């Protein structure tokens, strides 16, 4: 079975003996020899076999391993990690509701728990086994014998360790020969230099050093700024094939990437055919007087619906040209005389709010045309400034200046005043009209207009205000001479208002 | 030291009172070493080179397809509304299933002390690893932005500020498949260490000796080491056995935990596991029948090994057939209209051809193994194993595609058509599998020499005992 036999090693005097080894060719004689060695009192004997031989651990007196306990501990660690991890991550730190499932859902956590238990138990078993075996260990005194290569092929070795208390070289050799061992020979300690070759060390160091470079480069890039665009290893949908505004395309005949709305498109909720409401003009009547103008206005309103921003401006421009002209030449437009909104506290409140926001800056809170803009303009542009109208001028009363015309003025503007169509919705403009009417009524009312029950209340309030004003005037006189003109103006104005009532 | 062989290389005849030998020929420990080591030490055969070149080309095709997919996006696949779980998931489940036989052979048969596993377990385990590699590819690229697949891992991310969803079966999959791959790899490698030491000790070339030396971790064959090693091996087998069952169970949860008719069934876990073992054993036969001839290891991987595997294929094939029948029965018995429709649609709907291919391959074809002649004739096994592989791929196709293509709302029905990328990836995944497998055949011990020798030792011991017993009379 065996071919050429290498000569047994000779031991030099200066070499330390590691033990004695003998060869066996079959399992049964090895097992018998092991039992005899154990019975002879050797505790550190070991056999080397190409495959696991059953019963050899008892034959040699090898104690059972603690490996199963390591595996158990590792497995339980896995269980714990998995349960704690899932409970913390999904139950506490980052809760999200998925079809009403509980945040800490043990049944749902079982699969991952099971897998991690197995994984860690397997790691414990695998690495624990190598650690207990003292592997990897690439140097072993046994490997110094060329005959030992056959330990992984077909030959069985029985080894008596020099560290054993019972060991003496001659006795061990005699015992092994007696047990039927062939090629009994001493094994010497492996005295090859344990120093790692310099070249290998330098090579390793270089590789380790080089391996840091990519990571360092990435780290550096994360903390520095660069003028050049970032690398895109993965396109990541960052570059969408869709076109930006003003770009060209070959997809459409006109070459425009932006597509105009399909003619007749109306924005959701904007479908409103009531032209009268939007212009303040009775269109049916206008059509009988001035058909072309009516048609033009209707067309303009349609366009407003199609594309608000652009067309509103055009509409404004168009009506700004015509409106003043019509004013001067005597207006025959059939204005609506009735506010189409149903009057209510709500509408008036809305109108007041809108008036105070948009109109009061020029027309004043009371509509007398002395808002902050007017006051300032009087100072700096006195010559060119056209003052805003006083709402309480009789020419602006409903009988002369119908609601529809007032609406149209707010919509399209007049003289210095721009149109407010783009800022104030049509409905709100009508609310403003209603509020202006109320303001006009309030400024020219007498105490008789107030219902009986509330008169005394008004009178009391009036008296209070008068008293306060007096006190304020005195305070103003006492304080520095140059108290602001504006405020005194307002005071006098306010008092005169009160007087009117 | 040799054993008498009754019928040449056929050891499939069981004589009452005596087990047929698992290792044939004029065999001793050294000849086992020779037979196995020779495969890696001799220059490669022509068959190997041709096979390797073909496989590498197909694997390259897979690589190019993946690059194209990542650059362009998952739209290059045929997955369209409502079939978003298309071809790649079919491939994933198919490949994961293939893997199961390996672990089953090495773990469950080990725990049952089935010694006939010893000469086939190494190849089967290698097959497991490579099948899991192929399987892992598909969900990896199926996530769309594959370079962000690491978001699946629960790590404290400073960019996301969130954790994965542990109540989702898709995340269970991540843990199940990665644990399975890791444990299988440890199991495979650990089983290989003593054989790698044999390779190391036989190497004449210092380079080879250094490489195998590092891989063998300084294994010396010490009895103390063997004792812990065997304990560790038994423990790993005990861990791996439930793991096998859990992996495909969890994969089946991907389907079963949803509400889709045809998916939402409790039969899925056992049915998937049986199917996995079925397809896995078929793949082992597909690999073993040519490999034992090409590498001249018929004496180690004997007809009896193959016959045993055929018996398992027959059993699991019947289980799978029973599962198909049960599904139909429950669909009728449960009286859920959508469920009933789903199964009638599978058999008679637009995918009838896939369904009946599956039935023909999985239910009908394995029944040939009732015949002993078929069980002991390698070419018949090979053909049937190919059928089973095809059938099991179609089973996953039928489950995945038919249920999605027609669920509750007829307005959302659609027909799935794979694109050329789908096809190339399926074929390419076979290329990857065979590339890895052929490399393994050339570089690693494809038969577990240590365990085969232990089996031989036991047989020699028994033969000896028999002999001495006869001598007593």
XYZ file of C-alpha atoms in Angstrom, chain A residues 115, chain B residues 92 96 132 135-136 139 171-184 247 250-251:
24
model
C -32.974 33.719 11.512
C -35.515 34.210 -7.440
C -33.697 29.612 -3.856
C -28.306 31.195 -3.603
C -31.179 33.816 -6.372
C -29.767 36.789 -4.489
C -34.183 40.716 -5.596
C -37.669 42.170 4.938
C -37.938 38.714 6.491
C -36.716 37.501 3.132
C -33.592 39.610 3.403
C -32.750 38.042 6.737
C -33.792 34.536 5.720
C -31.852 34.420 2.462
C -28.741 36.122 3.799
C -28.674 33.891 6.881
C -29.223 30.882 4.690
C -26.395 31.894 2.371
C -24.044 32.580 5.285
C -24.773 29.393 7.196
C -24.596 27.283 4.042
C -36.143 29.907 4.210
C -40.512 32.782 4.525
C -40.215 33.093 0.766
